[in-house]
Structures are given as structure tokens and as C-alpha cells.
PDB file of C-alpha atoms in Angstrom:
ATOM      1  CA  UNK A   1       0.000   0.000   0.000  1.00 42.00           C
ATOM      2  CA  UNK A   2       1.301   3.361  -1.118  1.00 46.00           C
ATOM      3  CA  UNK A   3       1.603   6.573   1.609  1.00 48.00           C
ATOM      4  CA  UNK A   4      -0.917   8.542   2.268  1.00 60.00           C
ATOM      5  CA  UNK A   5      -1.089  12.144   0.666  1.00 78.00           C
ATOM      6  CA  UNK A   6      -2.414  14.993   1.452  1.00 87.00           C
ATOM      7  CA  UNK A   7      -4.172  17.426  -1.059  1.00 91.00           C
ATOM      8  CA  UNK A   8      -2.672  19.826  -3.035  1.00 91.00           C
ATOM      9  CA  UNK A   9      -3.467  23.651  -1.950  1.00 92.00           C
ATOM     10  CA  UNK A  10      -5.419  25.915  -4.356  1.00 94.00           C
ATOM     11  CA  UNK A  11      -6.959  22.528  -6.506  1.00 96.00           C
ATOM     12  CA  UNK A  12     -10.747  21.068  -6.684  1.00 98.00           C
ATOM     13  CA  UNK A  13     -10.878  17.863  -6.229  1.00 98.00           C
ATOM     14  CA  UNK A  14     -13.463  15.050  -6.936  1.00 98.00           C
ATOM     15  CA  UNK A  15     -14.661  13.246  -3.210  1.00 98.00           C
ATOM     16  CA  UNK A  16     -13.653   9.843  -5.194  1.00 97.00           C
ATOM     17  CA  UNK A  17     -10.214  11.071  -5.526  1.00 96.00           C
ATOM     18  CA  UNK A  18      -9.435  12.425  -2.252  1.00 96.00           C
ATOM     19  CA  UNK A  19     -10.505   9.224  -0.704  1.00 96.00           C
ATOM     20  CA  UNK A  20      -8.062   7.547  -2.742  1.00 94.00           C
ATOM     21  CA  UNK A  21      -5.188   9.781  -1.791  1.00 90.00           C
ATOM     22  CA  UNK A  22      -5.884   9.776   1.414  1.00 87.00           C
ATOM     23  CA  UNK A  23      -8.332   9.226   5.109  1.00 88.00           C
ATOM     24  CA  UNK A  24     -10.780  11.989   3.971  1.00 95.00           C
ATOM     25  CA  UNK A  25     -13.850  10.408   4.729  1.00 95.00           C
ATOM     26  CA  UNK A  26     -14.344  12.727   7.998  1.00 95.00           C
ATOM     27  CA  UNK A  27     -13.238  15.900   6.150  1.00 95.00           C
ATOM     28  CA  UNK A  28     -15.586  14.951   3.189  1.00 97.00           C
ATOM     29  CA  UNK A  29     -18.742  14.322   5.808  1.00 97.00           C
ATOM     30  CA  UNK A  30     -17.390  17.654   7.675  1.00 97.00           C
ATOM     31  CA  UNK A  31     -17.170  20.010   4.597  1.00 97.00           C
ATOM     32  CA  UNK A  32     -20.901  18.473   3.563  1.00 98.00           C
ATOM     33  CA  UNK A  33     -22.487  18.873   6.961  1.00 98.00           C
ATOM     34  CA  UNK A  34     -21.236  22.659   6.985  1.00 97.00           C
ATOM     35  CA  UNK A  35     -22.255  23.443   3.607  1.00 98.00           C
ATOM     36  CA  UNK A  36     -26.072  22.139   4.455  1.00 98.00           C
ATOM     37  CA  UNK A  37     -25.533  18.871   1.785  1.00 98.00           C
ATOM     38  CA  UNK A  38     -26.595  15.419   2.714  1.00 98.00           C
ATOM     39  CA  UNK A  39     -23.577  13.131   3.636  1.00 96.00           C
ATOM     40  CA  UNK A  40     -24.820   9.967   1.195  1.00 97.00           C
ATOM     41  CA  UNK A  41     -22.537   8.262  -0.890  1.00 97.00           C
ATOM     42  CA  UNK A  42     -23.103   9.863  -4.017  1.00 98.00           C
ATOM     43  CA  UNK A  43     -22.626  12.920  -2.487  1.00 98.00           C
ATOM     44  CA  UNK A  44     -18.886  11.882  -0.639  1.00 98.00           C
ATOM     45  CA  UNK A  45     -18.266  10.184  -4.195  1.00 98.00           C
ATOM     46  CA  UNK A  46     -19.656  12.859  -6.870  1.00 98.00           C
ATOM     47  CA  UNK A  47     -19.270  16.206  -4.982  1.00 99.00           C
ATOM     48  CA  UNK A  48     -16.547  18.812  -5.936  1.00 99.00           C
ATOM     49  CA  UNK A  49     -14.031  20.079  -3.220  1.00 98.00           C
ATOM     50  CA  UNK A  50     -11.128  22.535  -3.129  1.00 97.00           C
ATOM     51  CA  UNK A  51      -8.233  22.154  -1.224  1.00 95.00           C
ATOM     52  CA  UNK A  52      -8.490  25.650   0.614  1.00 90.00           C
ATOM     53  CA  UNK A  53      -5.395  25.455   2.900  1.00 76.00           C
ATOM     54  CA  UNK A  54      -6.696  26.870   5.845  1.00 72.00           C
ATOM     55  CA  UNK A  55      -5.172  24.086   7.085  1.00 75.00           C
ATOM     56  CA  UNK A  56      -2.657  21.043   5.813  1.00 75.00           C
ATOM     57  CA  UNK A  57      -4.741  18.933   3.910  1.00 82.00           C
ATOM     58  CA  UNK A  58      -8.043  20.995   4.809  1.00 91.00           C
ATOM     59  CA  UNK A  59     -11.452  21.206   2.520  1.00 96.00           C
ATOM     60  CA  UNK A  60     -14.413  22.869   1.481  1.00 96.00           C
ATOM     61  CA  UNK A  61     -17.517  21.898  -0.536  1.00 98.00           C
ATOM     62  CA  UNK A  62     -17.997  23.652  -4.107  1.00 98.00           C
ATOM     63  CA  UNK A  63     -20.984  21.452  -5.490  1.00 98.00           C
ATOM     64  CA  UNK A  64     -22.597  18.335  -6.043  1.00 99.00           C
ATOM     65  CA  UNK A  65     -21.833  17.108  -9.503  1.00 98.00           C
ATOM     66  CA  UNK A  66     -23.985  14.364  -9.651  1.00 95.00           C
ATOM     67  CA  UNK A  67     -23.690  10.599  -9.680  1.00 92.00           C
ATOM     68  CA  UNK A  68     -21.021   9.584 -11.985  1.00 93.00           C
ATOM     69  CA  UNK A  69     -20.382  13.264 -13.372  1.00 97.00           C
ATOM     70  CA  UNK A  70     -17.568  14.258 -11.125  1.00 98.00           C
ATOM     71  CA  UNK A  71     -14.092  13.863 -13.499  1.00 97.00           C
ATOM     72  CA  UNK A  72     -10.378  13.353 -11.887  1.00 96.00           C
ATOM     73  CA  UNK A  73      -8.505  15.342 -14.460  1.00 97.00           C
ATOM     74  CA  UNK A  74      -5.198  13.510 -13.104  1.00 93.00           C
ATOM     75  CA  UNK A  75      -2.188  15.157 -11.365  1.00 90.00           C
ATOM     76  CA  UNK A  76      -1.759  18.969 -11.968  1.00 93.00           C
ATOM     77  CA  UNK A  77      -4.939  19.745 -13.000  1.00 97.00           C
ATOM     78  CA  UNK A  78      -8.713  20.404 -11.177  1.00 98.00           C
ATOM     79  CA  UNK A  79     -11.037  18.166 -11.180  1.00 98.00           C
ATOM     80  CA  UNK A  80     -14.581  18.892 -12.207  1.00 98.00           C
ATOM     81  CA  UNK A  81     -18.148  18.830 -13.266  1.00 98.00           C
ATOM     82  CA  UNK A  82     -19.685  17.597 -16.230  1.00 97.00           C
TER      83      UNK A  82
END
């Protein structure tokens, strides 16, 4: 198993892909129960984020994308919407 990262400062990020860089499954339910969104799975899966750097590693909720409409645009870029 590879290490765990942290997320990048200043980039949006699919919920899919920052559970797979990393244990974000708190932050994810945190920045969705702040923002007023429900904390399902295809909301922690399909919902945008940005990497706001308030602190290491920290998040915030942009939008829901939808099921299956959220893209991971790879290393270097944002992800996004469809």
C-alpha cells in the first residue's frame, strides 16, 4: 500500500479522488455537513471540493456534480463537473 497524501493547496478535487489519496472520509462528511448537503454516498463520491489550505490537507464543498459526473482530471490539474 502506497503513503498517504495529502491534497494539493489551491486545486478542486473530486470526493472519489481524495478518498483515494488519502483518510478523507471525515473531512468529506465535515465540509458536507457545513455546507447544508446530505452526507450519502453519491454525495462523498460525486461532490466537488477545493483544497483551501486553511489548514494542511483541509477542505471545502464547491458542489454536487452528480452521480457519476464528477471527473479526476489527473495530477496537476482540477477536477470537475460535467
Amino acid at each position: 500500500m502506497g503513503a498517504m497524501r495529502i491534497c494539493t493547496y489551491g486545486y478542486n478535487y473530486c470526493g472519489s479522488d481524495l478518498l483515494s489519496i488519502g483518510d478523507y472520509r471525515q473531512d468529506i462528511a465535515d465540509a458536507l455537513k457545513a455546507a447544508g448537503q446530505p452526507n450519502d454516498a453519491a454525495h462523498i463520491q460525486f461532490s466537488l471540493f477545493n483544497c483551501d489550505g486553511l489548514v494542511s490537507g483541509h477542505i471545502q464543498f464547491l458542489k454536487f456534480c452528480g452521480a457519476e459526473r464528477c471527473v479526476n482530471a489527473g495530477s496537476g490539474s482540477d477536477d470537475y463537473c460535467l
